[in-house]
């Protein structure tokens, strides 16, 4: 069976194999957080998105991609506690450096005791072996929330070539059915809605796959028809 992205706490991970990259998705913790392991197929470099909870499960996930538990980087999408619960333990086991959005970095360190090796800014790139990921700052859920974008290689079609599909790891900024929580703050909602609209929907096509911080995956095409509805309701 192909990748579906439907995972549950205590269950197996789901694997998506792309030309350059393997994506493993698992659910952990009492808040059913999604965590993602990205493995470069050329050389085996690995990146974990959100060491949310259950360090033992996350170590097992890392070993699914690399039997020697190689982990080159942990990216924390934002500072909320349910996304950093296993960070200290996972760093202790793997020695992996940690990256987080610069405005959230101090809060992550205070909550976990882990130094942020790399503060991230909108437009930064992360090189993972032979793969490059772009950092997208999406303010509003927290000041330093970040998403990661990976674009598959171009593929030939007739006389020219078509850009490859984009894969977005959005943390808690974009879900099926709306943007992330902004605690009923109109200013924060306006900021997050504007960032998600201009940096994601205006930039990427409908085939773009979205891997959120909780729950099922979606695509920009599935969500795009509802943008006006989200703006009008204010959440």
CSV table of C-alpha atoms in Angstrom, one decimal:
chain,number,residue,atom,x,y,z
A,1,UNK,CA,0.0,0.0,0.0
A,2,UNK,CA,1.1,3.6,-0.7
A,3,UNK,CA,1.6,6.4,1.8
A,4,UNK,CA,-1.6,7.6,3.4
A,5,UNK,CA,-0.4,9.7,6.4
A,6,UNK,CA,-2.9,8.2,8.8
A,7,UNK,CA,-0.9,7.3,12.0
A,8,UNK,CA,-1.9,6.8,15.6
A,9,UNK,CA,-0.1,7.0,18.9
A,10,UNK,CA,1.4,3.5,19.6
A,11,UNK,CA,1.1,2.5,16.0
A,12,UNK,CA,3.6,2.0,13.2
A,13,UNK,CA,5.1,4.9,11.2
A,14,UNK,CA,4.0,5.5,7.6
A,15,UNK,CA,6.7,5.7,4.9
A,16,UNK,CA,6.7,7.7,1.7
A,17,UNK,CA,9.5,7.1,-0.7
A,18,UNK,CA,10.4,9.9,-3.1
A,19,UNK,CA,13.2,9.9,-5.6
A,20,UNK,CA,15.6,11.8,-3.3
A,21,UNK,CA,14.0,11.5,0.1
A,22,UNK,CA,12.2,9.1,2.4
A,23,UNK,CA,9.6,10.6,4.7
A,24,UNK,CA,8.5,8.7,7.8
A,25,UNK,CA,5.5,9.9,9.8
A,26,UNK,CA,4.7,8.8,13.4
A,27,UNK,CA,2.3,10.0,16.1
A,28,UNK,CA,3.5,10.4,19.7
A,29,UNK,CA,2.4,11.7,23.1
A,30,UNK,CA,-0.9,12.6,24.8
A,31,UNK,CA,-1.5,15.3,22.2
A,32,UNK,CA,-1.0,12.9,19.3
A,33,UNK,CA,1.7,15.1,17.7
A,34,UNK,CA,3.0,14.2,14.3
A,35,UNK,CA,6.8,13.8,14.0
A,36,UNK,CA,8.6,13.4,10.7
A,37,UNK,CA,11.9,11.8,9.9
A,38,UNK,CA,13.4,12.9,6.6
A,39,UNK,CA,16.2,10.6,5.2
A,40,UNK,CA,18.3,11.6,2.2
A,41,UNK,CA,18.5,8.5,0.0
A,42,UNK,CA,22.0,9.4,-1.2
A,43,UNK,CA,24.2,9.1,1.8
A,44,UNK,CA,21.6,8.6,4.6
A,45,UNK,CA,21.6,12.1,6.2
A,46,UNK,CA,18.6,12.5,8.5
A,47,UNK,CA,16.5,15.3,9.9
A,48,UNK,CA,13.7,15.0,12.5
A,49,UNK,CA,10.8,17.5,12.5
A,50,UNK,CA,9.6,18.0,16.1
A,51,UNK,CA,10.9,15.9,19.0
A,52,UNK,CA,7.5,16.1,20.5
A,53,UNK,CA,7.2,13.3,23.0
A,54,UNK,CA,8.2,9.6,23.8
A,55,UNK,CA,12.0,9.7,23.2
A,56,UNK,CA,12.2,5.9,23.0
A,57,UNK,CA,9.7,5.9,20.1
A,58,UNK,CA,11.6,8.7,18.4
A,59,UNK,CA,14.9,6.8,18.7
A,60,UNK,CA,13.2,3.8,17.2
A,61,UNK,CA,11.9,6.0,14.3
A,62,UNK,CA,15.4,7.4,13.7
A,63,UNK,CA,16.7,3.8,13.5
A,64,UNK,CA,14.0,2.9,10.9
A,65,UNK,CA,15.9,5.3,8.6
A,66,UNK,CA,19.4,4.6,10.0
A,67,UNK,CA,20.2,1.5,12.1
A,68,UNK,CA,23.1,3.3,13.8
A,69,UNK,CA,20.6,6.1,14.9
A,70,UNK,CA,22.3,8.7,12.7
A,71,UNK,CA,20.5,12.1,13.2
A,72,UNK,CA,22.0,15.2,11.6
A,73,UNK,CA,19.5,17.8,12.8
A,74,UNK,CA,16.3,18.3,14.8
A,75,UNK,CA,14.1,21.1,13.6
A,76,UNK,CA,11.6,22.4,16.2
A,77,UNK,CA,8.7,24.1,14.3
A,78,UNK,CA,7.7,26.2,17.3
A,79,UNK,CA,8.1,26.7,21.0
A,80,UNK,CA,4.9,25.1,22.4
A,81,UNK,CA,5.6,22.4,25.0
A,82,UNK,CA,3.8,19.6,23.2
A,83,UNK,CA,6.4,19.9,20.4
A,84,UNK,CA,9.5,19.8,22.5
A,85,UNK,CA,8.7,17.2,25.2
A,86,UNK,CA,11.4,14.7,24.0
A,87,UNK,CA,13.9,17.2,22.7
A,88,UNK,CA,16.3,17.0,25.7
A,89,UNK,CA,16.3,13.2,25.7
A,90,UNK,CA,16.7,12.8,22.0
A,91,UNK,CA,19.6,15.2,21.9
A,92,UNK,CA,21.3,13.3,24.7
A,93,UNK,CA,20.9,10.0,22.8
A,94,UNK,CA,21.8,11.2,19.3
A,95,UNK,CA,24.0,14.3,19.8
A,96,UNK,CA,22.0,16.0,17.1
A,97,UNK,CA,22.1,19.8,16.8
A,98,UNK,CA,18.8,21.7,17.1
A,99,UNK,CA,17.3,24.4,14.9
A,100,UNK,CA,14.3,26.5,15.6
A,101,UNK,CA,12.8,29.8,14.5
A,102,UNK,CA,14.9,32.6,15.9
A,103,UNK,CA,12.0,34.4,17.8
A,104,UNK,CA,11.1,31.1,19.5
A,105,UNK,CA,14.7,29.9,20.2
A,106,UNK,CA,15.1,31.3,23.7
A,107,UNK,CA,11.7,29.9,24.8
A,108,UNK,CA,12.6,26.4,23.5
A,109,UNK,CA,15.9,26.5,25.3
A,110,UNK,CA,14.3,27.7,28.5
A,111,UNK,CA,11.7,24.9,28.3
A,112,UNK,CA,14.1,22.1,27.5
A,113,UNK,CA,17.6,23.1,28.6
A,114,UNK,CA,18.8,22.5,25.1
A,115,UNK,CA,20.8,25.1,23.2
A,116,UNK,CA,19.6,26.1,19.8
A,117,UNK,CA,22.5,25.5,17.5
A,118,UNK,CA,20.9,27.2,14.5
A,119,UNK,CA,18.3,30.0,14.8
A,120,UNK,CA,16.2,29.9,11.6
A,121,UNK,CA,14.9,32.8,9.6
A,122,UNK,CA,12.5,33.1,6.8
A,123,UNK,CA,14.3,32.3,3.5
A,124,UNK,CA,17.1,30.2,5.1
A,125,UNK,CA,18.0,26.9,3.5
A,126,UNK,CA,18.9,23.6,5.2
A,127,UNK,CA,21.1,21.2,3.3
A,128,UNK,CA,20.4,17.5,4.2
A,129,UNK,CA,22.9,15.4,2.3
A,130,UNK,CA,21.9,16.0,-1.4
A,131,UNK,CA,18.6,17.5,-0.5
A,132,UNK,CA,17.8,21.2,0.2
A,133,UNK,CA,14.9,22.4,2.3
A,134,UNK,CA,13.7,26.0,2.5
A,135,UNK,CA,12.7,27.6,5.8
A,136,UNK,CA,9.4,29.6,5.7
A,137,UNK,CA,8.6,31.8,8.6
A,138,UNK,CA,4.8,31.8,9.4
A,139,UNK,CA,4.1,34.1,12.3
A,140,UNK,CA,0.9,34.2,14.4
A,141,UNK,CA,0.6,30.8,16.1
A,142,UNK,CA,3.9,31.8,17.7
A,143,UNK,CA,6.3,34.5,16.7
A,144,UNK,CA,8.9,32.0,15.5
A,145,UNK,CA,6.9,29.3,13.9
A,146,UNK,CA,8.6,27.8,10.8
A,147,UNK,CA,7.6,25.4,8.0
A,148,UNK,CA,10.0,23.5,5.8
A,149,UNK,CA,9.5,23.1,2.1
A,150,UNK,CA,11.1,20.4,-0.1
A,151,UNK,CA,10.7,20.4,-3.9
A,152,UNK,CA,11.1,17.1,-5.8
A,153,UNK,CA,13.4,17.3,-8.9
A,154,UNK,CA,11.9,18.5,-12.1
A,155,UNK,CA,10.6,15.9,-14.5
A,156,UNK,CA,10.4,15.8,-18.2
A,157,UNK,CA,7.1,16.4,-20.0
A,158,UNK,CA,7.0,16.8,-23.7
A,159,UNK,CA,9.5,19.4,-25.0
A,160,UNK,CA,10.1,20.9,-21.6
A,161,UNK,CA,10.1,20.0,-17.9
A,162,UNK,CA,7.7,20.5,-15.1
A,163,UNK,CA,8.7,21.5,-11.5
A,164,UNK,CA,8.5,18.7,-9.0
A,165,UNK,CA,5.9,18.5,-6.3
A,166,UNK,CA,6.5,20.5,-3.1
A,167,UNK,CA,6.2,18.9,0.3
A,168,UNK,CA,5.5,21.3,3.2
A,169,UNK,CA,6.1,20.4,6.9
A,170,UNK,CA,3.9,23.1,8.6
A,171,UNK,CA,4.0,22.4,12.3
A,172,UNK,CA,0.9,24.0,13.8
A,173,UNK,CA,0.5,26.8,11.2
A,174,UNK,CA,-1.7,25.0,8.6
A,175,UNK,CA,-4.1,22.0,9.0
A,176,UNK,CA,-6.9,20.5,7.0
A,177,UNK,CA,-9.7,23.0,7.6
A,178,UNK,CA,-7.7,26.1,8.6
A,179,UNK,CA,-4.7,27.8,10.0
A,180,UNK,CA,-3.4,27.1,13.5
A,181,UNK,CA,-4.7,28.5,16.7
A,182,UNK,CA,-4.1,32.2,17.4
A,183,UNK,CA,-6.0,32.2,20.7
A,184,UNK,CA,-8.9,34.3,19.3
A,185,UNK,CA,-6.5,37.2,18.9
A,186,UNK,CA,-7.6,39.1,15.7
A,187,UNK,CA,-4.1,40.6,15.2
A,188,UNK,CA,-2.4,37.2,15.5
A,189,UNK,CA,-4.9,35.6,13.2
A,190,UNK,CA,-4.5,38.3,10.6
A,191,UNK,CA,-0.7,37.8,10.7
A,192,UNK,CA,-0.9,34.0,10.3
A,193,UNK,CA,-3.5,34.2,7.6
A,194,UNK,CA,-1.5,36.7,5.7
A,195,UNK,CA,1.7,34.7,6.0
A,196,UNK,CA,0.1,31.4,5.0
A,197,UNK,CA,-1.7,33.0,2.1
A,198,UNK,CA,1.3,34.9,0.6
A,199,UNK,CA,4.1,32.4,1.5
A,200,UNK,CA,2.3,29.1,0.8
A,201,UNK,CA,-0.9,29.4,-1.3
A,202,UNK,CA,0.3,32.3,-3.5
A,203,UNK,CA,3.6,30.5,-4.1
A,204,UNK,CA,2.9,26.8,-4.5
A,205,UNK,CA,0.5,24.9,-6.7
A,206,UNK,CA,-2.5,22.7,-5.7
A,207,UNK,CA,-0.5,19.5,-5.8
A,208,UNK,CA,1.6,20.7,-2.9
A,209,UNK,CA,1.4,18.2,0.0
A,210,UNK,CA,1.0,19.4,3.6
A,211,UNK,CA,2.3,17.5,6.5
A,212,UNK,CA,0.8,19.1,9.7
A,213,UNK,CA,1.8,18.9,13.3
A,214,UNK,CA,-1.3,16.9,14.3
A,215,UNK,CA,-3.8,14.8,12.4
A,216,UNK,CA,-4.1,13.9,8.7
A,217,UNK,CA,-2.2,15.3,5.8
A,218,UNK,CA,-3.8,17.5,3.2
A,219,UNK,CA,-2.9,19.4,0.0
A,220,UNK,CA,-3.0,23.1,-0.9
A,221,UNK,CA,-5.5,22.2,-3.6
A,222,UNK,CA,-7.9,20.8,-1.0
A,223,UNK,CA,-7.7,23.8,1.2
A,224,UNK,CA,-7.5,26.7,-1.3
A,225,UNK,CA,-11.3,26.9,-2.0
A,226,UNK,CA,-11.8,27.7,1.7
A,227,UNK,CA,-9.4,30.6,2.2
A,228,UNK,CA,-12.2,33.3,2.1
A,229,UNK,CA,-14.2,31.3,4.6
A,230,UNK,CA,-11.3,31.2,7.0
A,231,UNK,CA,-10.7,34.9,6.7
A,232,UNK,CA,-14.4,35.7,7.3
A,233,UNK,CA,-14.7,33.5,10.4
A,234,UNK,CA,-11.4,34.7,11.8
A,235,UNK,CA,-9.9,31.4,12.7
